[in-house]
Coordinates of C-alpha atoms in Angstrom, one line a residue:
M1 CA 0.0 0.0 0.0
G2 CA 2.8 2.4 0.8
N3 CA 4.4 1.9 -2.6
L4 CA 1.1 2.5 -4.3
V5 CA 0.5 5.8 -2.4
G6 CA 4.1 6.9 -3.0
S7 CA 3.9 6.3 -6.7
W8 CA 0.5 8.1 -7.1
R9 CA 0.8 11.2 -9.2
F10 CA -1.7 14.1 -9.5
K11 CA -3.3 14.3 -12.9
E12 CA -2.5 17.7 -14.3
P13 CA -5.2 19.7 -16.1
S14 CA -5.2 19.6 -19.9
T15 CA -7.1 22.8 -20.8
V16 CA -7.1 26.4 -19.7
E17 CA -10.6 25.9 -18.3
E18 CA -9.5 23.1 -16.1
C19 CA -6.6 25.3 -14.8
D20 CA -8.8 28.2 -13.8
S21 CA -11.2 27.9 -11.0
T22 CA -11.6 31.7 -10.4
W23 CA -15.3 31.9 -11.2
E24 CA -16.5 28.5 -10.1
S25 CA -17.9 29.6 -6.8
D26 CA -19.2 32.9 -7.9
S27 CA -22.8 33.6 -9.0
E28 CA -21.6 35.7 -11.9
S29 CA -20.3 32.6 -13.6
E30 CA -23.9 31.5 -14.1
D31 CA -24.8 34.7 -16.0
A32 CA -22.2 36.0 -18.3
T33 CA -24.6 37.7 -20.6
A34 CA -23.8 41.1 -19.2
E35 CA -20.4 41.0 -20.8
D36 CA -19.8 40.4 -24.5
D37 CA -17.1 37.8 -24.1
S38 CA -18.9 34.8 -25.4
G39 CA -17.4 35.0 -28.8
I40 CA -13.8 35.4 -27.6
S41 CA -11.7 32.3 -27.0
G42 CA -8.3 33.6 -26.0
S43 CA -6.2 36.5 -24.7
V44 CA -5.2 39.8 -26.3
S45 CA -3.2 42.7 -25.1
P46 CA -4.5 46.2 -25.9
A47 CA -1.5 46.9 -28.1
E48 CA -2.3 43.8 -30.1
S49 CA -6.0 44.8 -30.2
E50 CA -5.0 48.1 -31.8
R51 CA -2.9 46.4 -34.4
A52 CA -5.8 44.0 -35.0
A53 CA -8.2 46.9 -35.5
G54 CA -5.9 48.3 -38.1
H55 CA -6.4 45.1 -40.1
S56 CA -10.1 45.5 -40.3
G57 CA -9.8 46.4 -44.0
D58 CA -7.6 43.4 -44.8
T59 CA -8.9 41.5 -47.7
S60 CA -6.6 38.5 -47.4
P61 CA -8.2 35.1 -46.9
Q62 CA -9.3 34.3 -43.3
L63 CA -9.7 31.1 -41.5
T64 CA -13.3 31.9 -40.6
D65 CA -16.5 33.4 -42.2
S66 CA -17.2 35.4 -39.0
P67 CA -18.0 39.0 -39.6
E68 CA -15.8 40.2 -36.7
S69 CA -12.8 42.0 -38.0
A70 CA -10.7 41.7 -34.8
P71 CA -8.6 38.5 -34.4
K72 CA -9.8 36.1 -31.7
M73 CA -7.1 35.2 -29.3
K74 CA -6.4 32.4 -26.9
R75 CA -5.3 32.4 -23.4
S76 CA -1.9 30.8 -22.8
F77 CA -2.3 27.2 -21.7
Y78 CA 1.4 27.3 -20.7
A79 CA 0.7 30.2 -18.3
A80 CA -2.5 28.7 -17.0
R81 CA -0.9 25.3 -16.2
D82 CA 2.2 26.9 -14.7
L83 CA 0.2 29.0 -12.3
Y84 CA -2.3 26.2 -11.5
K85 CA 0.7 24.1 -10.3
Y86 CA 2.0 27.0 -8.3
R87 CA -1.4 27.7 -6.6
H88 CA -1.8 24.1 -5.8
S89 CA 1.7 23.8 -4.2
Y90 CA 3.2 21.7 -7.0
P91 CA 1.2 18.6 -6.4
N92 CA 3.7 16.2 -8.1
Y93 CA 6.8 17.7 -6.3
R94 CA 8.3 15.1 -4.1
K95 CA 12.0 16.1 -3.6
S96 CA 13.3 16.6 0.0
R97 CA 16.6 18.0 1.3
Q98 CA 18.5 17.7 4.5
P99 CA 18.4 20.8 6.9
N100 CA 22.1 21.6 6.4
E101 CA 21.4 22.1 2.6
Y102 CA 18.9 24.9 3.0
R103 CA 20.9 27.2 0.9
N104 CA 18.1 29.8 0.4
L105 CA 17.8 30.2 4.1
R106 CA 21.5 30.3 4.7
F107 CA 21.8 32.9 2.0
Y108 CA 19.3 35.1 3.7
M109 CA 21.1 34.5 7.0
N110 CA 24.2 36.0 5.3
K111 CA 26.1 32.8 5.8
I112 CA 26.7 32.0 2.1
P113 CA 26.9 34.2 -1.0
L114 CA 24.9 33.8 -4.1
V115 CA 26.5 31.7 -6.8
P116 CA 28.1 32.4 -9.3
D117 CA 28.7 36.0 -8.4
G118 CA 29.9 35.4 -4.8
I119 CA 27.8 38.3 -3.3
F120 CA 26.2 38.2 0.1
I121 CA 22.7 39.4 0.8
E122 CA 23.9 42.3 3.0
E123 CA 26.0 43.7 0.2
I124 CA 23.0 43.6 -2.1
L125 CA 20.7 45.3 0.4
S126 CA 23.2 48.0 1.4
K127 CA 24.9 48.8 -2.0
W128 CA 22.6 47.9 -4.8
R129 CA 19.6 50.1 -3.9
G130 CA 19.3 52.8 -6.5
D131 CA 21.9 51.1 -8.8
Y132 CA 19.5 50.5 -11.5
D133 CA 22.0 49.5 -14.2
K134 CA 23.2 46.7 -12.0
L135 CA 19.7 45.5 -11.1
E136 CA 18.7 45.6 -14.8
H137 CA 21.6 43.8 -16.4
N138 CA 22.6 41.3 -13.7
H139 CA 20.5 38.1 -14.2
T140 CA 21.8 35.8 -11.4
Y141 CA 20.6 37.5 -8.3
I142 CA 16.8 37.3 -8.8
Q143 CA 16.6 33.5 -8.2
W144 CA 18.4 33.9 -4.9
L145 CA 16.4 36.9 -3.7
F146 CA 13.1 35.3 -4.6
P147 CA 13.3 31.5 -4.3
L148 CA 10.6 29.1 -5.5
R149 CA 9.9 25.4 -5.6
E150 CA 10.9 25.4 -9.3
Q151 CA 14.1 25.7 -11.1
G152 CA 15.0 29.1 -12.6
L153 CA 17.6 30.1 -15.1
N154 CA 20.4 30.2 -12.6
F155 CA 21.1 26.6 -12.1
Y156 CA 23.3 27.3 -9.1
A157 CA 20.3 28.5 -7.2
H158 CA 18.4 25.8 -5.3
E159 CA 14.6 25.3 -5.2
L160 CA 12.7 25.7 -2.0
T161 CA 11.2 22.8 -0.1
Q162 CA 8.3 22.6 2.3
D163 CA 10.6 22.1 5.2
E164 CA 12.8 25.0 4.3
I165 CA 9.8 27.2 3.8
K166 CA 8.6 26.5 7.4
E167 CA 12.1 27.2 8.7
F168 CA 12.3 30.4 6.7
Q169 CA 9.0 31.7 8.0
S170 CA 10.1 31.1 11.6
T171 CA 13.4 32.9 11.2
R172 CA 13.0 36.7 12.0
E173 CA 16.3 37.7 10.5
A174 CA 15.6 36.0 7.2
K175 CA 12.1 37.5 6.9
R176 CA 13.4 41.0 7.7
R177 CA 16.0 40.7 4.8
F178 CA 13.4 39.3 2.5
L179 CA 11.1 42.3 3.0
A180 CA 14.1 44.6 2.4
A181 CA 14.8 42.7 -0.9
Y182 CA 11.2 43.2 -1.9
S183 CA 11.4 46.9 -1.1
L184 CA 14.7 47.1 -3.1
M185 CA 13.0 45.7 -6.2
L186 CA 9.9 47.8 -5.8
D187 CA 12.1 50.9 -5.8
F188 CA 13.7 49.6 -9.0
Y189 CA 10.2 49.5 -10.6
G190 CA 9.2 52.9 -9.3
V191 CA 7.0 51.6 -6.5
K192 CA 7.3 52.1 -2.7
L193 CA 6.2 49.8 0.1
L194 CA 4.0 51.8 2.5
D195 CA 3.5 49.5 5.4
K196 CA 3.8 46.0 6.8
S197 CA 0.5 45.0 5.3
G198 CA 2.0 45.2 1.8
N199 CA 0.3 48.4 0.6
V200 CA 2.1 50.1 -2.2
A201 CA 2.1 53.4 -4.1
R202 CA 4.1 55.3 -6.7
A203 CA 7.6 56.1 -5.7
P204 CA 9.0 59.7 -6.1
N205 CA 10.9 58.5 -9.2
W206 CA 7.9 56.7 -10.7
Q207 CA 7.8 58.5 -14.1
E208 CA 11.4 57.5 -15.0
R209 CA 11.1 54.0 -13.7
F210 CA 7.6 53.3 -15.2
Q211 CA 9.0 54.5 -18.6
H212 CA 11.8 52.0 -18.3
L213 CA 9.6 49.2 -17.0
N214 CA 7.1 49.7 -19.9
E215 CA 9.9 48.8 -22.4
S216 CA 11.8 46.3 -20.3
H217 CA 9.8 43.2 -20.9
H218 CA 12.1 40.7 -19.2
N219 CA 11.3 42.4 -15.9
Y220 CA 7.7 41.1 -16.3
L221 CA 9.1 37.6 -15.8
R222 CA 10.9 38.8 -12.7
I223 CA 7.7 40.3 -11.3
T224 CA 5.9 37.0 -11.8
R225 CA 8.7 35.3 -9.8
I226 CA 8.6 37.9 -7.1
L227 CA 4.8 37.5 -6.7
K228 CA 5.2 33.7 -6.5
S229 CA 8.0 34.0 -3.9
L230 CA 5.9 36.3 -1.7
G231 CA 3.2 33.6 -1.5
E232 CA 5.7 30.8 -0.8
L233 CA 7.4 32.7 2.1
G234 CA 4.3 33.8 4.0
Y235 CA 3.4 37.1 2.3
E236 CA 0.4 36.1 0.2
T237 CA -1.5 39.2 1.2
F238 CA 1.2 41.4 -0.3
K239 CA 0.3 40.3 -3.8
A240 CA -3.1 42.0 -4.3
P241 CA -1.9 45.6 -3.6
L242 CA 0.9 45.3 -6.1
V243 CA -1.2 43.6 -8.8
G244 CA -3.9 46.2 -8.3
L245 CA -1.4 49.0 -8.7
F246 CA -0.1 47.5 -12.0
L247 CA -3.7 47.0 -13.3
E248 CA -4.5 50.7 -12.4
E249 CA -1.4 52.0 -14.1
S250 CA -1.7 49.8 -17.2
L251 CA -5.4 50.0 -17.8
C252 CA -6.5 53.4 -16.4
N253 CA -3.5 55.7 -16.3
G254 CA -1.8 54.5 -19.4
T255 CA 1.6 54.6 -17.8
L256 CA 2.4 50.8 -18.3
P257 CA 0.4 49.8 -21.4
N258 CA 2.7 47.1 -22.3
M259 CA 2.2 45.3 -19.0
Q260 CA -1.6 44.8 -19.5
H261 CA -1.3 41.2 -20.8
S262 CA 1.2 40.1 -18.2
A263 CA -0.8 41.6 -15.4
L264 CA -4.0 39.8 -16.5
E265 CA -2.5 36.5 -17.7
Y266 CA 0.1 36.0 -15.0
Y267 CA 0.1 38.4 -12.1
V268 CA -3.6 38.0 -11.1
Y269 CA -3.3 34.2 -11.3
T270 CA -0.4 34.0 -8.8
I271 CA -3.0 34.9 -6.1
R272 CA -4.3 31.8 -4.4
L273 CA -7.7 33.1 -3.1
P274 CA -10.3 33.0 -5.9
A275 CA -12.3 35.8 -4.3
T276 CA -9.4 38.2 -4.6
R277 CA -8.7 37.2 -8.2
R278 CA -12.4 37.9 -9.0
R279 CA -12.3 41.3 -7.4
L280 CA -9.1 42.3 -9.4
L281 CA -10.6 40.9 -12.7
R282 CA -13.9 42.8 -12.2
Y283 CA -11.9 46.0 -11.8
A284 CA -9.8 45.1 -14.9
R285 CA -12.9 44.3 -16.9
Q286 CA -14.4 47.7 -16.3
H287 CA -11.4 49.5 -17.8
Y288 CA -10.2 47.0 -20.4
R289 CA -10.4 48.3 -24.0
P290 CA -11.7 47.0 -26.3
A291 CA -14.2 45.6 -23.9
H292 CA -15.2 42.7 -26.1
A293 CA -11.7 41.3 -26.1
F294 CA -11.5 40.8 -22.3
L295 CA -11.0 37.1 -21.8
W296 CA -10.6 36.6 -18.1
G297 CA -14.2 36.8 -17.0
P298 CA -16.6 33.9 -16.2
Q299 CA -17.2 31.3 -18.8
P300 CA -20.4 31.9 -20.7
K301 CA -23.4 29.8 -19.9
K302 CA -24.0 27.2 -22.6
R303 CA -27.2 27.6 -24.7
A304 CA -30.0 25.1 -24.2
G305 CA -29.3 21.9 -26.1
G306 CA -25.6 22.5 -26.2
S307 CA -23.0 20.4 -24.5
V308 CA -21.4 21.6 -21.3
G309 CA -17.7 21.1 -20.9
A310 CA -15.8 20.1 -17.9
G311 CA -14.5 23.6 -17.4
S312 CA -18.0 25.0 -16.7
S313 CA -19.9 22.3 -14.9
G314 CA -17.3 19.8 -13.8
I315 CA -19.1 17.0 -15.7
R316 CA -17.0 15.7 -18.6
A317 CA -18.8 15.0 -21.9
P318 CA -18.5 11.6 -23.4
A319 CA -15.3 11.0 -25.4
P320 CA -15.8 11.8 -29.1
T321 CA -15.1 9.3 -31.8
P322 CA -11.9 9.8 -33.9
E323 CA -14.0 11.2 -36.7
E324 CA -15.8 13.6 -34.4
Q325 CA -12.4 14.7 -32.8
R326 CA -10.9 15.3 -36.3
R327 CA -13.9 17.5 -37.3
G328 CA -13.8 19.3 -34.0
E329 CA -10.2 20.1 -34.3
E330 CA -10.7 21.5 -37.8
S331 CA -13.7 23.7 -36.8
T332 CA -11.9 25.0 -33.8
T333 CA -8.9 26.0 -35.9
F334 CA -11.0 27.6 -38.6
S335 CA -12.9 29.7 -36.1
S336 CA -9.8 31.8 -35.3
N337 CA -8.8 34.7 -37.5
R338 CA -5.2 34.8 -36.3
I339 CA -3.2 33.3 -33.5
I340 CA -0.7 35.7 -31.8
L341 CA 2.1 34.6 -29.4
S342 CA 2.0 36.8 -26.4
S343 CA 5.1 38.9 -25.7
H344 CA 5.3 37.3 -22.2
D345 CA 5.5 33.8 -23.7
A346 CA 7.9 34.9 -26.5
I347 CA 10.2 36.4 -23.9
M348 CA 9.9 33.2 -21.8
C349 CA 11.0 31.1 -24.8
Q350 CA 13.8 33.5 -25.6
D351 CA 15.1 33.6 -22.0
L352 CA 14.8 29.9 -21.5
A353 CA 16.6 29.2 -24.8
G354 CA 19.3 31.7 -23.8
G355 CA 19.8 29.8 -20.6
G356 CA 20.4 26.5 -22.4
I357 CA 16.9 25.2 -21.9
K358 CA 15.0 24.3 -25.1
V359 CA 11.5 24.9 -23.8
C360 CA 8.6 26.7 -25.6
P361 CA 4.9 26.8 -24.9
E362 CA 3.3 23.3 -24.8
P363 CA 1.1 21.9 -27.6
G364 CA -2.2 23.7 -27.3
S365 CA -0.6 27.0 -26.6
N366 CA -0.4 29.9 -29.1
M367 CA 2.9 28.8 -30.6
A368 CA 1.6 25.3 -31.4
G369 CA -1.6 26.7 -32.7
L370 CA 0.3 29.0 -35.0
Q371 CA 2.2 26.1 -36.6
G372 CA -1.0 24.1 -36.9
A373 CA -3.0 26.9 -38.3
S374 CA -0.5 27.5 -41.1
M375 CA -0.7 23.8 -42.1
L376 CA -4.5 23.9 -42.1
V377 CA -4.6 27.0 -44.2
G378 CA -2.6 25.3 -46.9
G379 CA -4.8 22.2 -46.7
R380 CA -7.9 24.3 -47.0
G381 CA -6.6 26.2 -50.0
E382 CA -5.9 22.9 -51.8
R383 CA -9.4 21.6 -51.2
N384 CA -10.9 24.9 -52.4

């Protein structure tokens, strides 16, 4: 029996809907008619929407007969699955480590330096604040400052474990330095930490730093990591104020327009409490433009006589026959005007490839859809 339990593995979700439980316990998910998002099947950033609107007069052949001129987008399955595993504490993670190997904790206790640079945490906290060039161009410190239970691009950094997390949360000196490191990075982004509850606001130098952040897309990956690490080390409540600020600046104030997609697709979904995610997404939906392209609201209720998928009711429909599956794949592909790879996913691929890891979005993500769509376009042209 022990071997059976030890070998059991959690079955990972296979669709974006299975990864996202945000609206399952909310009454609004039963009535999505107030928002015109039933015809959208994916995600789009406002910058991409503007570009799409410019193609409204395009007469090139499309993959659908839909009268809508704007391209329909897809949410990233790669992002949804990654954040699902994070929110559920990495259900298939089984690795353990001896207490004397807790390198993340020892680094924050100023006992060992980060590798490979050989820099101690106290030097970073005392000398790097305000040194924006160093914080921008050094790519080895972020995995040490904000550890996770997953491997980053710095292979010298160690992943967290449950035992190390408990030890970290009970060590006052490590927690004090961790909050100082968080404040250091917020200052780099033009944000200041107001109190011990995690509330944030614009820093005095916000204009200069926001302008830089809007164009420095690799920092969007860093922010995702920072948010995850906050939750791992006992500061889950610090996430919502920061995510809310970024949503306000990107959607309402127009100071961080390039961050809109990352904030909605990644930052919101690092938050473990569904009610908090719903509150942030309702706010975002009020200000998102174009409104019909907002893709993070509740799933639309199926019409009478239509089948209900597992993502909306929890009841899985009968498995289709091979012929039905083939027809369904073709119709799903033809219903999309264009498939666009998000800048966040593209940067993820580029960064991972640069670090020696050949990883790109999984099949079913935008990249896979792009390749499949091009093949189907050729096939459809031959048949016509």
